Coordinates of C-alpha atoms in Angstrom, one line a residue:
Chain A
M1 CA -0.1 0.0 0.1
Q2 CA 1.3 3.6 -0.8
D3 CA 2.4 5.5 2.1
L4 CA 0.1 8.5 2.7
G5 CA 3.0 10.5 4.1
I6 CA 2.0 14.0 5.3
R7 CA -1.5 13.5 3.9
V8 CA -2.3 11.4 6.8
L9 CA -3.0 14.7 8.6
I10 CA -5.8 15.7 6.2
E11 CA -7.2 12.3 5.6
G12 CA -10.8 11.8 6.9
N13 CA -11.5 14.2 9.7
N14 CA -8.1 13.8 11.1
L15 CA -7.1 17.4 11.2
Y16 CA -10.4 18.4 12.8
R17 CA -10.0 15.7 15.4
L18 CA -6.5 16.9 16.3
M19 CA -7.6 20.4 16.6
G20 CA -10.3 19.3 18.8
G21 CA -7.9 17.5 21.0
L22 CA -5.7 20.7 21.1
L23 CA -8.7 22.7 22.2
I24 CA -9.1 20.4 25.2
T25 CA -5.4 20.8 26.0
I26 CA -5.6 24.5 25.8
R27 CA -8.9 24.7 27.7
I28 CA -7.4 22.7 30.7
A29 CA -4.2 24.7 30.7
I30 CA -5.8 28.1 30.5
I31 CA -8.5 27.5 33.1
S32 CA -5.9 25.9 35.4
A33 CA -3.4 28.9 34.8
I34 CA -6.0 31.4 35.5
I35 CA -7.1 29.8 38.8
S36 CA -3.4 29.2 39.8
I37 CA -2.7 32.9 39.3
L38 CA -5.7 34.0 41.0
F39 CA -5.1 31.8 44.1
G40 CA -1.3 31.8 43.9
I41 CA -0.9 35.6 44.5
P42 CA -2.9 35.7 47.8
F43 CA -1.2 32.2 48.6
G44 CA 2.2 33.7 48.0
I45 CA 1.5 36.7 50.3
V46 CA 0.2 34.4 53.1
M47 CA 3.6 32.5 52.7
T48 CA 5.4 35.7 53.7
S49 CA 3.4 35.7 57.0
K50 CA 5.5 36.0 60.2
N51 CA 3.3 33.3 61.9
K52 CA 5.3 30.1 62.1
L53 CA 2.2 27.8 62.0
V54 CA 0.9 29.5 58.9
R55 CA 4.3 29.3 57.2
F56 CA 4.6 25.6 58.2
V57 CA 1.1 24.7 56.7
C58 CA 2.0 26.6 53.4
R59 CA 5.4 25.0 53.3
T60 CA 3.9 21.5 53.7
Y61 CA 1.4 22.1 50.9
L62 CA 4.2 23.3 48.6
E63 CA 6.6 20.5 49.3
A64 CA 3.7 18.0 49.0
V65 CA 2.9 19.3 45.6
R66 CA 6.6 19.2 44.6
I67 CA 7.4 15.8 46.0
I68 CA 4.4 13.9 44.7
P69 CA 4.3 13.7 40.8
V70 CA 1.5 15.3 38.9
M71 CA 0.6 12.0 37.6
V72 CA 0.1 10.5 41.1
W73 CA -2.2 13.6 41.9
L74 CA -4.2 12.8 38.8
F75 CA -4.6 9.1 40.0
I76 CA -5.6 10.2 43.5
F77 CA -8.3 12.4 42.4
Y78 CA -9.6 10.3 39.5
F79 CA -9.4 6.8 41.0
G80 CA -8.8 7.4 44.7
V81 CA -11.4 10.0 45.7
P82 CA -14.3 8.2 44.0
K83 CA -13.5 5.1 46.0
L84 CA -13.4 7.0 49.1
T85 CA -16.4 9.4 48.8
G86 CA -18.4 7.7 46.1
I87 CA -18.3 10.8 44.1
H88 CA -17.1 10.4 40.5
I89 CA -15.4 13.5 39.0
A90 CA -15.0 13.7 35.2
G91 CA -11.5 13.5 33.9
D92 CA -11.2 17.0 32.6
V93 CA -12.5 18.4 35.9
V94 CA -10.0 16.3 37.7
S95 CA -7.3 17.7 35.5
V96 CA -8.2 21.2 36.2
I97 CA -8.3 20.5 39.9
V98 CA -4.9 18.9 40.0
F99 CA -3.4 21.4 37.7
S100 CA -4.7 24.2 39.7
I101 CA -3.5 22.6 43.1
W102 CA -0.1 22.4 41.4
G103 CA -0.1 25.8 39.8
T104 CA -1.3 27.5 42.9
A105 CA 1.6 26.1 44.9
E106 CA 4.2 26.9 42.3
M107 CA 2.6 30.4 41.6
G108 CA 2.5 31.1 45.3
D109 CA 6.2 30.3 45.7
L110 CA 7.0 32.6 42.8
V111 CA 5.0 35.4 44.5
R112 CA 6.6 34.7 47.8
G113 CA 10.1 35.1 46.1
A114 CA 9.2 38.2 44.5
V115 CA 7.7 39.8 47.4
T116 CA 10.5 39.0 49.8
S117 CA 13.0 40.2 47.2
L118 CA 11.7 43.7 47.6
P119 CA 13.7 45.8 50.0
K120 CA 12.2 46.0 53.4
H121 CA 12.1 49.7 53.3
Q122 CA 9.5 49.8 50.6
K123 CA 6.8 48.3 52.9
E124 CA 8.0 50.6 55.7
S125 CA 7.8 53.6 53.6
G126 CA 4.2 52.7 52.7
K127 CA 3.6 52.3 56.5
A128 CA 5.3 55.7 57.3
I129 CA 2.8 57.6 55.1
G130 CA -0.2 56.0 56.7
L131 CA -1.2 53.3 54.4
T132 CA -3.1 50.2 55.6
N133 CA -1.6 46.7 54.9
L134 CA -4.0 46.2 51.9
Q135 CA -3.1 49.5 50.4
I136 CA 0.6 48.7 50.8
Y137 CA 0.1 45.5 49.0
S138 CA -2.1 46.9 46.3
Y139 CA -0.2 50.1 45.5
I140 CA 3.5 49.3 46.4
I141 CA 4.3 45.5 46.8
I142 CA 2.1 43.9 44.1
P143 CA 2.8 46.3 41.2
Q144 CA 6.5 46.0 41.9
S145 CA 6.4 42.3 42.4
I146 CA 4.7 41.6 39.1
R147 CA 7.6 42.6 37.1
R148 CA 9.8 40.4 39.0
L149 CA 7.2 37.6 38.7
L150 CA 6.7 37.6 34.9
P151 CA 9.5 35.3 33.7
G152 CA 8.6 32.7 36.4
T153 CA 5.0 32.9 35.6
I154 CA 5.5 32.5 31.8
N155 CA 7.6 29.5 32.6
L156 CA 4.9 28.1 34.7
V157 CA 2.2 28.5 32.2
T158 CA 4.2 26.9 29.4
R159 CA 5.1 24.0 31.7
M160 CA 1.4 23.6 32.4
I161 CA 0.6 23.4 28.8
K162 CA 3.1 20.8 28.3
T163 CA 2.2 18.7 31.3
T164 CA -1.4 18.5 30.2
S165 CA -0.2 15.5 28.0
L166 CA -0.4 13.5 31.3
V167 CA -4.1 13.7 31.5
V168 CA -4.3 11.0 29.0
L169 CA -3.6 8.7 31.7
I170 CA -7.0 9.5 33.3
G171 CA -8.9 9.1 30.0
V172 CA -9.1 12.5 28.8
V173 CA -8.8 12.7 25.1
E174 CA -6.4 15.6 24.5
V175 CA -4.3 16.3 21.6
L176 CA -1.7 13.6 22.2
K177 CA -4.3 11.0 22.6
V178 CA -6.1 12.0 19.4
G179 CA -2.7 11.7 17.7
Q180 CA -2.3 8.1 19.1
Q181 CA -5.8 7.2 17.9
V182 CA -5.0 8.6 14.4
I183 CA -1.6 6.8 14.2
E184 CA -3.4 3.5 15.3
S185 CA -6.0 3.5 12.7
F186 CA -3.7 4.8 9.8
V187 CA -0.5 3.0 10.5
L188 CA -1.3 0.3 7.9
Q189 CA -2.0 2.7 5.2
S190 CA 0.7 5.0 6.2
P191 CA 3.7 3.6 8.1
S192 CA 5.2 6.9 8.5
A193 CA 2.1 8.3 10.3
S194 CA 3.6 8.5 13.7
F195 CA 6.2 10.7 12.3
W196 CA 3.9 13.2 10.7
V197 CA 1.3 13.0 13.4
Y198 CA 3.7 13.6 16.3
G199 CA 5.8 16.1 14.3
F200 CA 2.4 18.0 13.8
I201 CA 1.7 18.0 17.5
F202 CA 5.1 19.1 18.2
F203 CA 4.4 21.9 15.8
L204 CA 1.2 22.6 17.6
Y205 CA 2.7 22.9 21.2
F206 CA 5.3 25.3 19.7
I207 CA 2.8 27.6 18.1
I208 CA 1.0 27.8 21.5
C209 CA 4.1 28.3 23.8
Y210 CA 6.3 30.4 21.5
P211 CA 4.0 33.4 21.3
I212 CA 3.6 33.3 25.1
S213 CA 7.4 33.5 25.4
L214 CA 7.6 36.4 22.9
F215 CA 4.8 38.2 24.7
A216 CA 6.8 37.9 27.9
R217 CA 10.0 39.2 26.4
K218 CA 8.2 42.1 24.9
L219 CA 6.6 43.1 28.2
E220 CA 10.0 42.7 30.0
L221 CA 11.7 45.0 27.5
R222 CA 9.0 47.6 27.8
W223 CA 9.0 47.5 31.7
K224 CA 12.8 47.9 31.6
E225 CA 12.5 51.5 30.2
Chain B
M9 CA 1.3 69.8 77.2
A10 CA 4.2 68.3 75.1
L11 CA 3.5 67.2 71.6
L12 CA 5.3 63.8 72.1
E13 CA 6.0 62.2 75.4
V14 CA 7.9 59.0 75.8
I15 CA 7.8 57.4 79.3
G16 CA 9.9 54.4 80.4
L17 CA 10.3 52.8 77.1
N18 CA 12.0 49.4 77.0
K19 CA 12.8 47.5 73.9
Y20 CA 14.3 44.2 73.6
F21 CA 15.7 42.4 70.4
D22 CA 15.9 38.6 71.1
G23 CA 16.6 39.1 74.8
F24 CA 19.0 41.9 74.0
H25 CA 18.1 45.0 75.9
V26 CA 18.3 47.7 73.1
L27 CA 16.5 50.6 74.8
K28 CA 16.6 51.0 78.5
D29 CA 13.9 53.0 80.3
I30 CA 13.9 55.9 77.7
S31 CA 11.8 59.0 78.8
F32 CA 11.9 62.3 77.2
S33 CA 9.3 64.8 75.7
V34 CA 9.3 67.0 72.7
E35 CA 7.4 70.4 72.7
K36 CA 5.5 71.6 69.8
G37 CA 8.0 73.5 67.4
E38 CA 10.9 72.0 69.0
V39 CA 13.9 70.5 67.2
V40 CA 15.5 67.6 69.1
V41 CA 18.7 65.8 67.8
I42 CA 19.5 62.4 69.0
L43 CA 23.2 61.8 69.0
G44 CA 25.2 58.7 70.0
P45 CA 27.7 56.1 68.9
S46 CA 26.4 53.5 66.3
G47 CA 24.5 50.8 67.8
S48 CA 23.4 52.9 70.6
G49 CA 19.6 52.5 69.6
K50 CA 19.0 55.9 68.0
S51 CA 17.3 54.5 64.9
T52 CA 15.4 51.9 66.8
L53 CA 14.1 54.7 69.1
L54 CA 12.9 56.6 66.1
R55 CA 11.2 53.5 64.7
C56 CA 9.6 52.8 68.0
I57 CA 7.8 56.2 68.0
N58 CA 5.9 55.6 64.8
G59 CA 5.4 52.0 65.6
L60 CA 7.7 50.2 63.1
E61 CA 9.2 48.4 66.1
E62 CA 7.2 47.0 69.1
I63 CA 8.1 48.1 72.6
Q64 CA 8.0 45.8 75.5
S65 CA 7.0 48.3 78.1
G66 CA 6.5 52.1 78.6
Q67 CA 4.3 54.7 77.0
I68 CA 4.3 56.9 74.0
K69 CA 1.9 59.8 74.0
L70 CA 1.1 62.0 71.1
N71 CA -0.8 65.1 72.2
G72 CA -1.4 63.5 75.5
E73 CA -2.9 60.4 74.0
V74 CA -1.3 57.1 74.5
I75 CA -0.5 55.7 71.1
N76 CA 1.1 52.3 71.9
E77 CA -1.8 50.2 72.9
D78 CA -3.1 47.0 71.3
S79 CA -6.0 48.9 70.0
T80 CA -3.8 51.5 68.3
K81 CA -4.6 52.1 64.6
W82 CA -1.0 52.7 63.7
H83 CA -1.8 53.7 60.2
L84 CA -3.8 56.6 61.5
I85 CA -1.2 57.7 63.9
R86 CA 1.5 57.6 61.2
Q87 CA -0.5 60.1 59.2
K88 CA 0.4 62.6 61.9
I89 CA 4.1 61.4 62.2
G90 CA 6.2 61.8 59.1
M91 CA 9.3 59.7 58.7
V92 CA 12.2 59.8 56.3
F93 CA 14.7 56.9 56.2
Q94 CA 18.4 56.5 55.4
S95 CA 18.0 54.4 52.3
Y96 CA 16.3 55.9 49.2
D97 CA 13.0 54.8 49.9
L98 CA 10.8 56.3 47.2
F99 CA 8.6 53.8 45.3
P100 CA 10.6 53.1 42.0
H101 CA 7.5 52.3 39.9
M102 CA 5.9 55.7 40.5
T103 CA 7.0 59.3 39.4
V104 CA 8.0 61.8 41.9
F105 CA 4.5 63.3 41.8
E106 CA 2.8 60.0 42.3
N107 CA 5.1 59.1 45.1
I108 CA 4.1 62.3 46.9
L109 CA 0.3 62.0 46.1
L110 CA 0.0 58.4 47.1
G111 CA -0.4 59.0 51.0
P112 CA -2.6 62.1 51.0
L113 CA -5.0 60.6 48.2
K114 CA -5.1 56.9 49.6
A115 CA -4.5 57.1 53.3
Q116 CA -6.0 60.6 54.0
K117 CA -8.4 60.5 51.1
R118 CA -8.0 64.1 50.4
D119 CA -9.2 66.1 47.3
K120 CA -6.8 65.5 44.4
K121 CA -6.6 69.2 43.3
E122 CA -5.9 70.5 46.8
V123 CA -3.1 67.9 47.2
A124 CA -1.6 68.4 43.8
R125 CA -1.4 72.3 44.5
Q126 CA 0.2 71.5 47.9
A127 CA 2.6 68.9 46.3
E128 CA 3.8 71.4 43.6
E129 CA 4.3 74.1 46.2
L130 CA 6.5 71.9 48.3
L131 CA 8.4 70.6 45.3
N132 CA 9.0 74.1 44.3
R133 CA 10.4 75.0 47.7
V134 CA 12.9 72.3 47.6
G135 CA 13.7 73.3 44.0
L136 CA 12.4 70.1 42.3
L137 CA 9.2 71.2 40.6
D138 CA 10.7 70.6 37.2
R139 CA 11.4 66.9 38.3
K140 CA 7.8 66.1 39.0
N141 CA 7.3 63.7 36.3
F142 CA 10.6 61.9 36.6
Y143 CA 11.1 58.5 38.1
P144 CA 13.3 58.1 41.2
R145 CA 16.1 56.4 39.1
Q146 CA 16.5 59.4 37.1
L147 CA 17.2 61.5 40.3
S148 CA 20.4 61.9 42.3
G149 CA 20.5 60.7 45.9
G150 CA 20.1 64.1 47.2
Q151 CA 17.2 64.7 45.0
R152 CA 15.5 61.6 46.0
Q153 CA 15.9 62.5 49.7
R154 CA 14.3 65.9 49.2
V155 CA 11.4 64.2 47.4
A156 CA 11.2 61.7 50.3
I157 CA 11.0 64.8 52.5
V158 CA 8.3 66.4 50.5
R159 CA 6.3 63.1 50.4
A160 CA 6.4 63.0 54.3
L161 CA 5.4 66.9 54.5
C162 CA 2.5 66.5 52.1
M163 CA 0.7 64.5 54.8
N164 CA 0.8 67.7 57.1
P165 CA 2.4 65.9 59.8
E166 CA 2.6 67.3 63.3
L167 CA 6.0 65.7 63.9
M168 CA 8.8 64.7 61.6
L169 CA 11.3 62.0 62.2
F170 CA 14.6 61.9 60.4
D171 CA 16.6 58.8 60.5
E172 CA 20.2 59.5 59.3
V173 CA 18.8 60.9 56.0
T174 CA 22.2 61.9 54.8
A175 CA 24.2 59.0 55.8
S176 CA 24.3 57.3 52.5
L177 CA 24.6 60.5 50.4
D178 CA 27.7 61.6 48.6
P179 CA 29.2 64.6 50.5
E180 CA 28.3 67.2 48.0
M181 CA 24.7 66.2 48.1
V182 CA 24.4 66.3 51.9
R183 CA 24.2 70.0 52.1
E184 CA 21.1 70.3 49.9
V185 CA 19.2 67.9 52.0
L186 CA 20.4 69.5 55.3
D187 CA 19.3 73.0 54.0
V188 CA 15.7 71.8 53.6
M189 CA 15.7 70.4 57.0
L190 CA 17.0 73.8 58.4
E191 CA 14.3 75.6 56.5
L192 CA 11.8 73.4 58.1
A193 CA 13.1 74.0 61.6
K194 CA 13.0 77.8 60.9
E195 CA 9.3 77.4 60.0
G196 CA 8.5 75.8 63.3
M197 CA 8.2 72.2 62.3
T198 CA 8.5 69.8 65.3
M199 CA 11.4 67.3 64.5
I200 CA 13.3 64.5 65.9
I201 CA 16.6 63.9 64.0
V202 CA 19.0 61.3 64.2
T203 CA 22.3 62.4 62.5
H204 CA 26.1 62.2 62.4
E205 CA 26.5 65.6 61.1
M206 CA 27.7 67.3 64.1
E207 CA 27.9 70.9 62.8
F208 CA 24.4 70.5 61.3
A209 CA 23.2 69.1 64.8
K210 CA 24.7 72.3 66.4
A211 CA 22.9 74.5 63.9
V212 CA 19.5 72.9 63.9
A213 CA 19.0 71.5 67.4
D214 CA 17.1 73.0 70.3
R215 CA 18.0 70.2 72.5
I216 CA 20.4 67.3 72.2
I217 CA 19.6 63.9 73.4
F218 CA 22.7 61.8 73.9
L219 CA 22.1 58.0 73.8
D220 CA 24.7 55.5 74.7
G221 CA 24.3 51.8 75.0
G222 CA 20.5 52.2 74.9
E223 CA 20.2 54.7 77.6
I224 CA 19.9 58.4 77.7
T225 CA 23.0 59.6 79.4
E226 CA 22.7 63.3 78.8
V227 CA 20.1 65.8 77.7
A228 CA 21.1 69.4 77.1
G229 CA 20.7 72.5 75.1
A230 CA 22.7 72.4 71.9
Q231 CA 25.2 75.1 72.7
E232 CA 25.6 73.5 76.2
F233 CA 26.1 70.1 74.9
F234 CA 28.9 70.9 72.4
T235 CA 30.8 73.4 74.5
D236 CA 30.4 71.7 77.9
P237 CA 29.3 68.2 77.9
K238 CA 28.5 66.9 81.4
T239 CA 29.1 63.2 81.0
E240 CA 32.6 61.5 80.2
R241 CA 30.9 59.4 77.4
A242 CA 29.5 62.5 75.7
K243 CA 33.0 64.2 75.9
N244 CA 34.7 61.1 74.3
F245 CA 32.0 60.9 71.7
L246 CA 32.5 64.6 70.6
N247 CA 36.2 64.0 70.6
I248 CA 36.0 61.6 68.0
F249 CA 35.1 64.4 65.6
N250 CA 38.0 66.4 66.6
F251 CA 41.0 66.1 64.2
K252 CA 43.1 69.0 65.5
E253 CA 45.5 66.8 67.4
Y254 CA 46.3 64.8 64.2
K255 CA 48.4 67.0 62.0
K256 CA 50.5 65.7 59.2
G257 CA 54.1 65.3 60.1
V258 CA 53.5 65.4 63.8
D259 CA 54.3 62.0 65.5
N260 CA 51.4 61.7 68.0
N261 CA 53.3 59.2 70.1
E262 CA 55.8 61.9 71.1
K263 CA 53.0 63.9 72.9
I264 CA 52.3 61.0 75.3

């Protein structure tokens, strides 16, 4: 049989299916990233607390997320939690939950780093002009931290997009899984299918992540002025 | 009634007794300079007065009202006590004007037009009106400190605290900052100043408080303190700044 070559991508509704898979990947990544940033900022600020107990709890959460692989978290929520509670959560929801737990912890640590790297005098100057703590954070600490946060946050978001490939393991059909299905059904007609399909997926990841990096670089340059 | 009254203030840092039973008062319109060797607790004392440091015992009264209770809303008290620090402490992401307006607008919720007018007038007085839209990094150290002073003044404080504001400036910039402070003193601003500039202290102070090892060892009028210090420690301290005995080419050992 003649090899379809690159045409495997447009054969049948393959392209449509791959794009559908990509959409699921992006949706999980974007929703998780937004949740992570929203929760990560306050979490990071709490991490700078002087209270030892508060710091201990935050630290434990962060370390737990770092030590336990994301894959294990996915299994815990997808297979473990239903056994324990009888509540079954859909795979894509589990993905968003796990990625948000992971992202919030990582984002929090980035925020903590950015906030503590500001000179102590910035906060004290804010106090000295009679601002409340909330005002100090909203007008002084957070605006200055955001610039320091940018590189790390972009890195985190691209890592999240890439790590979504793990959700296959709990049955979510995202772009990589669609790719596998396409390869499986076309491998006889087109032995080189895996090259073209995975190559295309590589390209898809690239065109999502690269603009994000470009955008970050542009912002950084603009803020430097 | 004194504007500020400190009664029996004690402060510990990790068990180390940094301020020992400090009591003094400052009248309205008075300029008090705190002198003493480094590590004697001068800066810590200033920081206690506007609540940047907790104290373990004693009272601080502003206009007769105790301000160091648990229920104290420090952010309200600090609107009445301006403070300028040693390090350049302007907010780097804001222009000079935004730096000055932040406190009056957000903390005091004053009218923007009125505050802007006052800010321009103050900037003009310190000779920096043309820099109002500059960012702090575009200014020299001396200019930044003058802006920091304006930022504190724009809150209309009743008392100003200056914590070694010229200590990290290049020598040629010290004068421009000290001149602003002398001007303020002349206008009757109540000030507590920590400084190492002896000549400036002599010129600006109504009273000198000498702090050594966390204790007030001498309180005297400026003239009296510099010409006739009562305690041995103050004498030794003042002698550090006396270079007359050390002339080039003279072997100091011979004298002994």
